[in-house]
PDB file of C-alpha atoms in Angstrom:
ATOM      1  CA  MET A   1       3.199 -26.788 -13.613  1.00  0.00           C
ATOM      2  CA  SER A   2       6.153 -24.614 -14.320  1.00  0.00           C
ATOM      3  CA  SER A   3       8.556 -22.766 -12.116  1.00  0.00           C
ATOM      4  CA  PRO A   4       7.845 -19.074 -11.760  1.00  0.00           C
ATOM      5  CA  ALA A   5       9.675 -16.816 -14.167  1.00  0.00           C
ATOM      6  CA  HIS A   6      11.149 -14.264 -11.783  1.00  0.00           C
ATOM      7  CA  GLN A   7      11.988 -11.784 -14.498  1.00  0.00           C
ATOM      8  CA  VAL A   8      10.930 -12.103 -18.090  1.00  0.00           C
ATOM      9  CA  PRO A   9      11.654  -9.923 -21.079  1.00  0.00           C
ATOM     10  CA  ARG A  10       8.934  -7.528 -22.150  1.00  0.00           C
ATOM     11  CA  VAL A  11       6.656  -9.346 -24.562  1.00  0.00           C
ATOM     12  CA  SER A  12       4.244  -7.665 -26.936  1.00  0.00           C
ATOM     13  CA  GLY A  13       0.793  -7.798 -25.433  1.00  0.00           C
ATOM     14  CA  THR A  14       1.833  -7.957 -21.763  1.00  0.00           C
ATOM     15  CA  ALA A  15       2.505  -4.257 -21.207  1.00  0.00           C
ATOM     16  CA  ALA A  16       0.051  -2.170 -19.227  1.00  0.00           C
ATOM     17  CA  PRO A  17      -2.769  -0.452 -21.053  1.00  0.00           C
ATOM     18  CA  SER A  18      -2.497   3.276 -21.594  1.00  0.00           C
ATOM     19  CA  PRO A  19      -4.570   4.466 -18.661  1.00  0.00           C
ATOM     20  CA  ASP A  20      -7.289   7.039 -19.246  1.00  0.00           C
ATOM     21  CA  PRO A  21      -7.878   8.646 -15.848  1.00  0.00           C
ATOM     22  CA  THR A  22     -11.252   9.985 -16.989  1.00  0.00           C
ATOM     23  CA  ALA A  23     -12.645   6.578 -17.956  1.00  0.00           C
ATOM     24  CA  PRO A  24     -15.128   4.919 -15.598  1.00  0.00           C
ATOM     25  CA  LEU A  25     -13.574   2.258 -13.381  1.00  0.00           C
ATOM     26  CA  ASP A  26     -15.706  -0.496 -14.875  1.00  0.00           C
ATOM     27  CA  ALA A  27     -15.211   0.405 -18.550  1.00  0.00           C
ATOM     28  CA  PRO A  28     -13.436  -2.407 -20.421  1.00  0.00           C
ATOM     29  CA  ARG A  29     -10.755  -1.346 -22.885  1.00  0.00           C
ATOM     30  CA  ARG A  30     -10.013  -2.464 -26.446  1.00  0.00           C
ATOM     31  CA  LEU A  31     -12.355  -5.384 -26.960  1.00  0.00           C
ATOM     32  CA  HIS A  32     -11.423  -7.154 -30.200  1.00  0.00           C
ATOM     33  CA  GLN A  33     -12.979  -9.883 -32.291  1.00  0.00           C
ATOM     34  CA  LYS A  34     -12.257 -13.567 -31.647  1.00  0.00           C
ATOM     35  CA  PRO A  35      -8.490 -14.122 -31.836  1.00  0.00           C
ATOM     36  CA  THR A  36      -6.783 -15.972 -34.618  1.00  0.00           C
ATOM     37  CA  ARG A  37      -3.282 -17.418 -34.487  1.00  0.00           C
ATOM     38  CA  SER A  38      -1.811 -13.988 -35.231  1.00  0.00           C
ATOM     39  CA  SER A  39      -4.172 -11.810 -33.190  1.00  0.00           C
ATOM     40  CA  SER A  40      -5.638 -11.489 -29.730  1.00  0.00           C
ATOM     41  CA  ARG A  41      -8.341  -9.596 -27.909  1.00  0.00           C
ATOM     42  CA  THR A  42      -7.851  -7.657 -24.719  1.00  0.00           C
ATOM     43  CA  ALA A  43      -9.898  -6.057 -21.965  1.00  0.00           C
ATOM     44  CA  ALA A  44      -8.546  -3.976 -19.089  1.00  0.00           C
ATOM     45  CA  LEU A  45      -9.995  -2.454 -15.947  1.00  0.00           C
ATOM     46  CA  ARG A  46      -8.573   0.161 -13.595  1.00  0.00           C
ATOM     47  CA  LEU A  47      -9.134  -0.831  -9.962  1.00  0.00           C
ATOM     48  CA  PRO A  48      -9.519   1.280  -6.870  1.00  0.00           C
ATOM     49  CA  GLY A  49      -6.890   0.430  -4.274  1.00  0.00           C
ATOM     50  CA  THR A  50      -9.380  -1.052  -1.833  1.00  0.00           C
ATOM     51  CA  ALA A  51     -10.895  -4.427  -1.014  1.00  0.00           C
ATOM     52  CA  GLN A  52     -13.764  -3.412  -3.323  1.00  0.00           C
ATOM     53  CA  GLY A  53     -11.200  -3.432  -6.144  1.00  0.00           C
ATOM     54  CA  CYS A  54     -10.730  -7.178  -5.706  1.00  0.00           C
ATOM     55  CA  ALA A  55     -14.489  -7.740  -6.003  1.00  0.00           C
ATOM     56  CA  ARG A  56     -14.556  -5.575  -9.137  1.00  0.00           C
ATOM     57  CA  ALA A  57     -11.665  -7.579 -10.586  1.00  0.00           C
ATOM     58  CA  ARG A  58     -13.600 -10.820 -10.076  1.00  0.00           C
ATOM     59  CA  ASP A  59     -16.810  -9.360 -11.559  1.00  0.00           C
ATOM     60  CA  PHE A  60     -14.882  -7.961 -14.539  1.00  0.00           C
ATOM     61  CA  THR A  61     -13.185 -11.332 -15.133  1.00  0.00           C
ATOM     62  CA  ARG A  62     -16.482 -13.236 -14.882  1.00  0.00           C
ATOM     63  CA  LEU A  63     -18.219 -10.865 -17.332  1.00  0.00           C
ATOM     64  CA  THR A  64     -15.314 -10.760 -19.798  1.00  0.00           C
ATOM     65  CA  LEU A  65     -14.900 -14.535 -19.912  1.00  0.00           C
ATOM     66  CA  GLY A  66     -18.636 -14.928 -20.460  1.00  0.00           C
ATOM     67  CA  ASN A  67     -18.481 -12.476 -23.372  1.00  0.00           C
ATOM     68  CA  TRP A  68     -15.525 -14.369 -24.854  1.00  0.00           C
ATOM     69  CA  ASP A  69     -17.165 -17.820 -24.469  1.00  0.00           C
ATOM     70  CA  LEU A  70     -14.460 -18.890 -22.015  1.00  0.00           C
ATOM     71  CA  ASP A  71     -16.733 -19.990 -19.187  1.00  0.00           C
ATOM     72  CA  HIS A  72     -14.769 -23.254 -18.971  1.00  0.00           C
ATOM     73  CA  CYS A  73     -11.749 -21.197 -17.768  1.00  0.00           C
ATOM     74  CA  ARG A  74     -13.746 -19.180 -15.248  1.00  0.00           C
ATOM     75  CA  ALA A  75     -12.858 -20.938 -11.974  1.00  0.00           C
ATOM     76  CA  ASP A  76      -9.099 -20.897 -12.551  1.00  0.00           C
ATOM     77  CA  ALA A  77      -9.086 -17.361 -13.979  1.00  0.00           C
ATOM     78  CA  LEU A  78     -11.132 -16.016 -11.058  1.00  0.00           C
ATOM     79  CA  ALA A  79      -8.765 -17.613  -8.539  1.00  0.00           C
ATOM     80  CA  VAL A  80      -5.684 -16.266 -10.358  1.00  0.00           C
ATOM     81  CA  ILE A  81      -7.063 -12.735 -10.749  1.00  0.00           C
ATOM     82  CA  ALA A  82      -8.261 -12.690  -7.124  1.00  0.00           C
ATOM     83  CA  GLU A  83      -4.794 -13.650  -5.861  1.00  0.00           C
ATOM     84  CA  LEU A  84      -2.910 -11.219  -8.119  1.00  0.00           C
ATOM     85  CA  ALA A  85      -5.281  -8.311  -7.392  1.00  0.00           C
ATOM     86  CA  ALA A  86      -5.172  -8.971  -3.644  1.00  0.00           C
ATOM     87  CA  ASN A  87      -1.357  -9.041  -3.743  1.00  0.00           C
ATOM     88  CA  ALA A  88      -1.308  -5.689  -5.551  1.00  0.00           C
ATOM     89  CA  VAL A  89      -3.752  -4.053  -3.133  1.00  0.00           C
ATOM     90  CA  VAL A  90      -2.221  -5.506   0.042  1.00  0.00           C
ATOM     91  CA  HIS A  91       1.499  -5.448  -0.789  1.00  0.00           C
ATOM     92  CA  ALA A  92       2.122  -2.952  -3.612  1.00  0.00           C
ATOM     93  CA  LEU A  93      -0.170   0.006  -2.937  1.00  0.00           C
ATOM     94  CA  PRO A  94       0.799   0.707   0.677  1.00  0.00           C
ATOM     95  CA  HIS A  95       4.421   1.272  -0.426  1.00  0.00           C
ATOM     96  CA  THR A  96       3.763   3.791  -3.208  1.00  0.00           C
ATOM     97  CA  PRO A  97       3.117   7.535  -3.112  1.00  0.00           C
ATOM     98  CA  ASP A  98      -0.601   8.381  -3.200  1.00  0.00           C
ATOM     99  CA  GLY A  99      -0.392   9.947  -6.655  1.00  0.00           C
ATOM    100  CA  ASP A 100       0.949   6.747  -8.207  1.00  0.00           C
ATOM    101  CA  ALA A 101      -1.460   4.316  -6.571  1.00  0.00           C
ATOM    102  CA  GLU A 102      -3.114   2.728  -9.581  1.00  0.00           C
ATOM    103  CA  VAL A 103      -3.805  -0.949 -10.254  1.00  0.00           C
ATOM    104  CA  TRP A 104      -4.993  -2.445 -13.548  1.00  0.00           C
ATOM    105  CA  VAL A 105      -6.391  -5.873 -14.386  1.00  0.00           C
ATOM    106  CA  LYS A 106      -5.785  -6.976 -17.948  1.00  0.00           C
ATOM    107  CA  LEU A 107      -7.153 -10.073 -19.684  1.00  0.00           C
ATOM    108  CA  THR A 108      -5.837 -11.105 -23.085  1.00  0.00           C
ATOM    109  CA  GLN A 109      -7.234 -13.998 -25.075  1.00  0.00           C
ATOM    110  CA  ARG A 110      -4.738 -15.481 -27.477  1.00  0.00           C
ATOM    111  CA  ALA A 111      -5.265 -18.440 -29.810  1.00  0.00           C
ATOM    112  CA  ASN A 112      -4.698 -21.094 -27.079  1.00  0.00           C
ATOM    113  CA  HIS A 113      -4.236 -19.134 -23.848  1.00  0.00           C
ATOM    114  CA  LEU A 114      -5.795 -16.597 -21.563  1.00  0.00           C
ATOM    115  CA  VAL A 115      -3.267 -14.183 -20.076  1.00  0.00           C
ATOM    116  CA  CYS A 116      -4.371 -12.820 -16.696  1.00  0.00           C
ATOM    117  CA  ALA A 117      -2.301  -9.824 -15.626  1.00  0.00           C
ATOM    118  CA  VAL A 118      -2.314  -7.294 -12.807  1.00  0.00           C
ATOM    119  CA  ILE A 119      -0.296  -4.109 -13.173  1.00  0.00           C
ATOM    120  CA  ASP A 120       0.725  -2.214 -10.039  1.00  0.00           C
ATOM    121  CA  PRO A 121       2.999   0.739  -9.229  1.00  0.00           C
ATOM    122  CA  SER A 122       5.460  -1.152  -7.000  1.00  0.00           C
ATOM    123  CA  ASP A 123       8.958  -1.925  -8.238  1.00  0.00           C
ATOM    124  CA  SER A 124       9.309  -4.790  -5.750  1.00  0.00           C
ATOM    125  CA  PRO A 125       9.187  -8.287  -7.227  1.00  0.00           C
ATOM    126  CA  PRO A 126       6.425 -10.652  -6.149  1.00  0.00           C
ATOM    127  CA  VAL A 127       7.437 -12.973  -3.315  1.00  0.00           C
ATOM    128  CA  TYR A 128       6.945 -16.678  -3.982  1.00  0.00           C
ATOM    129  CA  ARG A 129       7.141 -18.699  -0.774  1.00  0.00           C
ATOM    130  CA  ARG A 130       8.146 -22.266  -1.591  1.00  0.00           C
ATOM    131  CA  THR A 131       7.673 -23.575   1.922  1.00  0.00           C
ATOM    132  CA  GLY A 132       5.559 -22.698   4.868  1.00  0.00           C
ATOM    133  CA  ASP A 133       2.918 -23.964   7.179  1.00  0.00           C
ATOM    134  CA  PRO A 134      -0.128 -25.003   5.106  1.00  0.00           C
ATOM    135  CA  LEU A 135      -2.333 -23.544   7.834  1.00  0.00           C
ATOM    136  CA  ASP A 136      -0.793 -20.056   7.556  1.00  0.00           C
ATOM    137  CA  GLU A 137      -3.316 -17.411   6.533  1.00  0.00           C
ATOM    138  CA  ASP A 138      -0.844 -15.647   4.237  1.00  0.00           C
ATOM    139  CA  GLY A 139       1.794 -16.686   1.735  1.00  0.00           C
ATOM    140  CA  ARG A 140      -0.065 -19.162  -0.459  1.00  0.00           C
ATOM    141  CA  GLY A 141      -1.252 -16.805  -3.221  1.00  0.00           C
ATOM    142  CA  LEU A 142       1.514 -17.269  -5.770  1.00  0.00           C
ATOM    143  CA  ARG A 143       1.648 -21.005  -5.071  1.00  0.00           C
ATOM    144  CA  ILE A 144      -2.031 -21.109  -6.067  1.00  0.00           C
ATOM    145  CA  VAL A 145      -1.266 -19.091  -9.211  1.00  0.00           C
ATOM    146  CA  ASP A 146       1.593 -21.491 -10.006  1.00  0.00           C
ATOM    147  CA  ALA A 147      -0.640 -24.537  -9.546  1.00  0.00           C
ATOM    148  CA  LEU A 148      -3.428 -23.202 -11.783  1.00  0.00           C
ATOM    149  CA  SER A 149      -1.377 -21.729 -14.620  1.00  0.00           C
ATOM    150  CA  GLU A 150       0.844 -23.171 -17.334  1.00  0.00           C
ATOM    151  CA  HIS A 151       3.316 -20.308 -16.829  1.00  0.00           C
ATOM    152  CA  TRP A 152       3.480 -17.213 -14.679  1.00  0.00           C
ATOM    153  CA  GLY A 153       5.976 -14.451 -14.108  1.00  0.00           C
ATOM    154  CA  TRP A 154       6.485 -10.742 -13.786  1.00  0.00           C
ATOM    155  CA  THR A 155       7.877  -7.902 -15.817  1.00  0.00           C
ATOM    156  CA  LYS A 156       9.201  -4.507 -14.718  1.00  0.00           C
ATOM    157  CA  ARG A 157       7.433  -1.556 -16.295  1.00  0.00           C
ATOM    158  CA  TYR A 158       9.048   1.671 -17.417  1.00  0.00           C
ATOM    159  CA  ARG A 159       7.518   5.022 -18.301  1.00  0.00           C
ATOM    160  CA  ALA A 160       8.052   6.097 -21.910  1.00  0.00           C
ATOM    161  CA  GLY A 161      11.681   7.154 -22.251  1.00  0.00           C
ATOM    162  CA  GLY A 162      12.369   6.339 -18.616  1.00  0.00           C
ATOM    163  CA  THR A 163      15.254   4.346 -17.222  1.00  0.00           C
ATOM    164  CA  ARG A 164      13.866   3.756 -13.728  1.00  0.00           C
ATOM    165  CA  PRO A 165      11.206   1.106 -13.111  1.00  0.00           C
ATOM    166  CA  ALA A 166       7.663   2.468 -12.744  1.00  0.00           C
ATOM    167  CA  GLY A 167       5.961  -0.634 -11.438  1.00  0.00           C
ATOM    168  CA  LYS A 168       5.456  -4.186 -12.573  1.00  0.00           C
ATOM    169  CA  THR A 169       3.082  -6.549 -14.319  1.00  0.00           C
ATOM    170  CA  VAL A 170       2.462  -9.950 -12.722  1.00  0.00           C
ATOM    171  CA  TRP A 171       0.911 -12.371 -15.214  1.00  0.00           C
ATOM    172  CA  ALA A 172      -0.257 -15.949 -15.558  1.00  0.00           C
ATOM    173  CA  MET A 173      -1.104 -17.944 -18.683  1.00  0.00           C
ATOM    174  CA  LEU A 174      -4.039 -20.355 -18.594  1.00  0.00           C
ATOM    175  CA  ALA A 175      -4.747 -22.872 -21.346  1.00  0.00           C
ATOM    176  CA  THR A 176      -8.092 -22.239 -23.059  1.00  0.00           C
ATOM    177  CA  GLY A 177      -8.404 -25.624 -24.755  1.00  0.00           C
ATOM    178  CA  PRO A 178     -10.561 -28.411 -23.373  1.00  0.00           C
ATOM    179  CA  ARG A 179      -9.324 -30.105 -20.202  1.00  0.00           C
ATOM    180  CA  THR A 180      -7.930 -33.588 -20.569  1.00  0.00           C
TER     181      THR A 180
END
């Protein structure tokens, strides 16, 4: 497993989807054909900022991976998305103005990886706790993400033409090849 990338440069394909506030919450975005080495396919879901949002994120991930024939990645992807979505709902949303409280889940299948991302409106970096009591109820989420993914990190987001951060994307890359 790799060390977390605390800040990574913006990479094509990891930016937040252009939100359509009129779209239904469970409507996937931009589904593409099976990816080749030079392409990818993506699906995104806007979540409500409640505990129900985490359940929707898991259902969306389960359905999307089934549609993409990635059932062999399901357990790890569900755990990663559940942790990232819960972090966004619990830690990011309470510290943002009501008008900016929007969370997105984005799944991108590339040739050899599944990128699981959660976009939230908080400018605060995710907190990775390296040590702690294993019996603590909180603080293990990003350690779980680190253990299940090949790489993970976060990227600040900016509004078009803006110079101030407008949130962040926390992402994890899972291998889609057969397990060895």
